């Protein structure tokens, strides 16, 4: 009997090794394929992509801007200058344009954050800046101070949720008592020299439309001061809306004037800037209510239309003089006594106060403040 070429043991070894070989090959091949795939996808990722065709250039950035508000401040309409030419000269750098709020007391902080937060919600491309006393950042050793804790919580919210830039400010007179609200001034707006133009709105109020204000900020000429006029006669400036070009010279000048004697910010600005040169031009304000004061709703006549009013108004300052402000819980009968008689105007008025209350809860997590009606109806110290 011829000897078999392979013993059964050898056969099984051979079989096993060929199985191992086949599996190794399969493993190798699949590994190779995988690797090639990875290399291809890596190459695809590294390879510069063909740029998508750009959308047609838009003359105005961002799209929320409203051309009808695009009027240079202080300037006369120049007949030979088309809008396009005017735009071409403007280099819009939104990092150099901003809205700034100045808070001096803890109770003002929420309203300032609400306004800046609403600018964020309405997608304003400008920077949002909050000036507040530097002393609020000092470590307290008097123990637990609930007011300061709320303030610190709100400052964190301002940064995290609304991208607000925090700017601690010094007292306007060097060495003044940093715990007194009266030691701080709107003149600190002039210290923000990294910005080309700044809008300050006097609070508290409700923002209805950011695009009108954005356009005012974007298309205005830089001037030391362009203030909202106190009256239609344009004899005085008010602090309801300030459009300023910060500069260290004006900041020093205002500090010097303020150091000469105690005065309100309104008096400081009236003394330091002449009218009508330092007023926003009539032309800039001719397209609607950039600023509206809530007590004016009481003068509404028949035919007042709430829809049209809301569309034509950018900002309503809630400034009814009989009550301390929309942050306070005013008893029903006191509200009834001061609300507008005209049905449409009353609906607007009540909606604004109610929306303020809701936004305060949403943004700051705060209820209305308790208000005890003063026995003697002293008018609210009002600067506008
Ligand atoms: C207000 O104006 C709008 C738009 O013009 C119109 O649709 C609405 O009916 C008006 N409302 C009243 C009460 O007249």
PDB file of N, CA and C in Angstrom, residues 73-74 190 223-230 234-238 242-243 250 253-254 257 266-281:
ATOM      1  N   UNK A  73     -27.096 112.159  10.139  1.00  0.00           N
ATOM      2  CA  UNK A  73     -27.460 113.063  11.222  1.00  0.00           C
ATOM      3  C   UNK A  73     -26.827 114.420  10.989  1.00  0.00           C
ATOM      4  N   UNK A  74     -27.565 115.452  11.281  1.00  0.00           N
ATOM      5  CA  UNK A  74     -26.986 116.790  11.259  1.00  0.00           C
ATOM      6  C   UNK A  74     -26.787 117.340   9.855  1.00  0.00           C
ATOM      7  N   UNK A 190     -18.499 108.692  26.897  1.00  0.00           N
ATOM      8  CA  UNK A 190     -17.396 109.240  26.094  1.00  0.00           C
ATOM      9  C   UNK A 190     -16.085 108.515  26.335  1.00  0.00           C
ATOM     10  N   UNK A 223     -20.491 112.597  15.110  1.00  0.00           N
ATOM     11  CA  UNK A 223     -20.428 113.938  15.687  1.00  0.00           C
ATOM     12  C   UNK A 223     -20.339 113.774  17.196  1.00  0.00           C
ATOM     13  N   UNK A 224     -19.736 114.758  17.887  1.00  0.00           N
ATOM     14  CA  UNK A 224     -19.589 114.602  19.344  1.00  0.00           C
ATOM     15  C   UNK A 224     -20.915 114.261  20.017  1.00  0.00           C
ATOM     16  N   UNK A 225     -21.982 114.932  19.598  1.00  0.00           N
ATOM     17  CA  UNK A 225     -23.275 114.678  20.226  1.00  0.00           C
ATOM     18  C   UNK A 225     -24.395 114.921  19.236  1.00  0.00           C
ATOM     19  N   UNK A 226     -25.315 113.961  19.135  1.00  0.00           N
ATOM     20  CA  UNK A 226     -26.564 114.179  18.404  1.00  0.00           C
ATOM     21  C   UNK A 226     -27.656 113.664  19.332  1.00  0.00           C
ATOM     22  N   UNK A 227     -28.347 114.599  19.970  1.00  0.00           N
ATOM     23  CA  UNK A 227     -29.325 114.224  20.991  1.00  0.00           C
ATOM     24  C   UNK A 227     -30.736 114.395  20.461  1.00  0.00           C
ATOM     25  N   UNK A 228     -31.650 113.681  21.070  1.00  0.00           N
ATOM     26  CA  UNK A 228     -33.052 113.829  20.730  1.00  0.00           C
ATOM     27  C   UNK A 228     -33.524 115.170  21.296  1.00  0.00           C
ATOM     28  N   UNK A 229     -34.237 115.966  20.487  1.00  0.00           N
ATOM     29  CA  UNK A 229     -34.663 117.274  21.004  1.00  0.00           C
ATOM     30  C   UNK A 229     -35.691 117.145  22.127  1.00  0.00           C
ATOM     31  N   UNK A 230     -35.636 118.064  23.099  1.00  0.00           N
ATOM     32  CA  UNK A 230     -36.564 118.014  24.235  1.00  0.00           C
ATOM     33  C   UNK A 230     -37.981 118.347  23.791  1.00  0.00           C
ATOM     34  N   UNK A 234     -37.178 122.358  19.205  1.00  0.00           N
ATOM     35  CA  UNK A 234     -35.740 122.136  19.092  1.00  0.00           C
ATOM     36  C   UNK A 234     -34.923 123.227  19.779  1.00  0.00           C
ATOM     37  N   UNK A 235     -35.338 123.608  20.986  1.00  0.00           N
ATOM     38  CA  UNK A 235     -34.612 124.656  21.712  1.00  0.00           C
ATOM     39  C   UNK A 235     -33.614 124.052  22.709  1.00  0.00           C
ATOM     40  N   UNK A 236     -33.824 122.770  23.049  1.00  0.00           N
ATOM     41  CA  UNK A 236     -32.996 122.122  24.065  1.00  0.00           C
ATOM     42  C   UNK A 236     -32.785 120.662  23.690  1.00  0.00           C
ATOM     43  N   UNK A 237     -31.726 120.096  24.229  1.00  0.00           N
ATOM     44  CA  UNK A 237     -31.553 118.659  24.009  1.00  0.00           C
ATOM     45  C   UNK A 237     -32.166 117.893  25.177  1.00  0.00           C
ATOM     46  N   UNK A 238     -32.495 116.632  24.939  1.00  0.00           N
ATOM     47  CA  UNK A 238     -32.969 115.763  26.014  1.00  0.00           C
ATOM     48  C   UNK A 238     -32.008 114.581  26.092  1.00  0.00           C
ATOM     49  N   UNK A 242     -29.340 109.487  22.881  1.00  0.00           N
ATOM     50  CA  UNK A 242     -28.088 110.168  22.579  1.00  0.00           C
ATOM     51  C   UNK A 242     -27.329 109.335  21.568  1.00  0.00           C
ATOM     52  N   UNK A 243     -26.851 109.997  20.536  1.00  0.00           N
ATOM     53  CA  UNK A 243     -25.961 109.333  19.586  1.00  0.00           C
ATOM     54  C   UNK A 243     -24.637 110.063  19.715  1.00  0.00           C
ATOM     55  N   UNK A 250     -13.537 114.985  24.594  1.00  0.00           N
ATOM     56  CA  UNK A 250     -14.854 115.310  25.126  1.00  0.00           C
ATOM     57  C   UNK A 250     -15.051 114.715  26.520  1.00  0.00           C
ATOM     58  N   UNK A 253     -13.301 117.004  28.888  1.00  0.00           N
ATOM     59  CA  UNK A 253     -14.019 118.274  28.973  1.00  0.00           C
ATOM     60  C   UNK A 253     -15.257 118.111  29.874  1.00  0.00           C
ATOM     61  N   UNK A 254     -16.010 117.026  29.665  1.00  0.00           N
ATOM     62  CA  UNK A 254     -17.215 116.798  30.472  1.00  0.00           C
ATOM     63  C   UNK A 254     -16.867 116.560  31.935  1.00  0.00           C
ATOM     64  N   UNK A 257     -16.182 119.958  33.490  1.00  0.00           N
ATOM     65  CA  UNK A 257     -17.409 120.730  33.737  1.00  0.00           C
ATOM     66  C   UNK A 257     -18.140 120.150  34.946  1.00  0.00           C
ATOM     67  N   UNK A 266     -28.429 115.883  32.459  1.00  0.00           N
ATOM     68  CA  UNK A 266     -29.108 116.732  31.490  1.00  0.00           C
ATOM     69  C   UNK A 266     -28.476 118.128  31.479  1.00  0.00           C
ATOM     70  N   UNK A 267     -28.263 118.690  32.675  1.00  0.00           N
ATOM     71  CA  UNK A 267     -27.639 120.012  32.758  1.00  0.00           C
ATOM     72  C   UNK A 267     -26.208 119.985  32.235  1.00  0.00           C
ATOM     73  N   UNK A 268     -25.503 118.919  32.549  1.00  0.00           N
ATOM     74  CA  UNK A 268     -24.122 118.783  32.083  1.00  0.00           C
ATOM     75  C   UNK A 268     -24.060 118.822  30.553  1.00  0.00           C
ATOM     76  N   UNK A 269     -24.946 118.065  29.918  1.00  0.00           N
ATOM     77  CA  UNK A 269     -24.925 118.029  28.450  1.00  0.00           C
ATOM     78  C   UNK A 269     -25.431 119.338  27.856  1.00  0.00           C
ATOM     79  N   UNK A 270     -26.453 119.937  28.492  1.00  0.00           N
ATOM     80  CA  UNK A 270     -26.972 121.196  27.958  1.00  0.00           C
ATOM     81  C   UNK A 270     -25.918 122.289  28.047  1.00  0.00           C
ATOM     82  N   UNK A 271     -25.112 122.221  29.111  1.00  0.00           N
ATOM     83  CA  UNK A 271     -24.071 123.216  29.290  1.00  0.00           C
ATOM     84  C   UNK A 271     -22.892 122.977  28.343  1.00  0.00           C
ATOM     85  N   UNK A 272     -22.687 121.721  27.963  1.00  0.00           N
ATOM     86  CA  UNK A 272     -21.477 121.389  27.204  1.00  0.00           C
ATOM     87  C   UNK A 272     -21.677 121.315  25.698  1.00  0.00           C
ATOM     88  N   UNK A 273     -22.930 121.162  25.249  1.00  0.00           N
ATOM     89  CA  UNK A 273     -23.172 121.046  23.809  1.00  0.00           C
ATOM     90  C   UNK A 273     -24.229 122.058  23.395  1.00  0.00           C
ATOM     91  N   UNK A 274     -23.967 122.758  22.297  1.00  0.00           N
ATOM     92  CA  UNK A 274     -24.902 123.797  21.890  1.00  0.00           C
ATOM     93  C   UNK A 274     -25.984 123.216  20.974  1.00  0.00           C
ATOM     94  N   UNK A 275     -27.169 123.819  21.047  1.00  0.00           N
ATOM     95  CA  UNK A 275     -28.254 123.453  20.142  1.00  0.00           C
ATOM     96  C   UNK A 275     -28.405 124.591  19.119  1.00  0.00           C
ATOM     97  N   UNK A 276     -28.913 124.334  17.923  1.00  0.00           N
ATOM     98  CA  UNK A 276     -29.412 123.043  17.457  1.00  0.00           C
ATOM     99  C   UNK A 276     -28.344 122.138  16.850  1.00  0.00           C
ATOM    100  N   UNK A 277     -27.056 122.540  16.868  1.00  0.00           N
ATOM    101  CA  UNK A 277     -26.018 121.726  16.205  1.00  0.00           C
ATOM    102  C   UNK A 277     -25.918 120.333  16.815  1.00  0.00           C
ATOM    103  N   UNK A 278     -26.192 120.213  18.117  1.00  0.00           N
ATOM    104  CA  UNK A 278     -26.019 118.921  18.776  1.00  0.00           C
ATOM    105  C   UNK A 278     -27.312 118.125  18.880  1.00  0.00           C
ATOM    106  N   UNK A 279     -28.268 118.465  18.012  1.00  0.00           N
ATOM    107  CA  UNK A 279     -29.515 117.690  17.985  1.00  0.00           C
ATOM    108  C   UNK A 279     -29.518 116.776  16.770  1.00  0.00           C
ATOM    109  N   UNK A 280     -30.219 115.654  16.881  1.00  0.00           N
ATOM    110  CA  UNK A 280     -30.428 114.795  15.712  1.00  0.00           C
ATOM    111  C   UNK A 280     -31.250 115.601  14.712  1.00  0.00           C
ATOM    112  N   UNK A 281     -30.876 115.536  13.465  1.00  0.00           N
ATOM    113  CA  UNK A 281     -31.553 116.385  12.471  1.00  0.00           C
ATOM    114  C   UNK A 281     -33.022 116.010  12.347  1.00  0.00           C
TER     115      UNK A 281
END
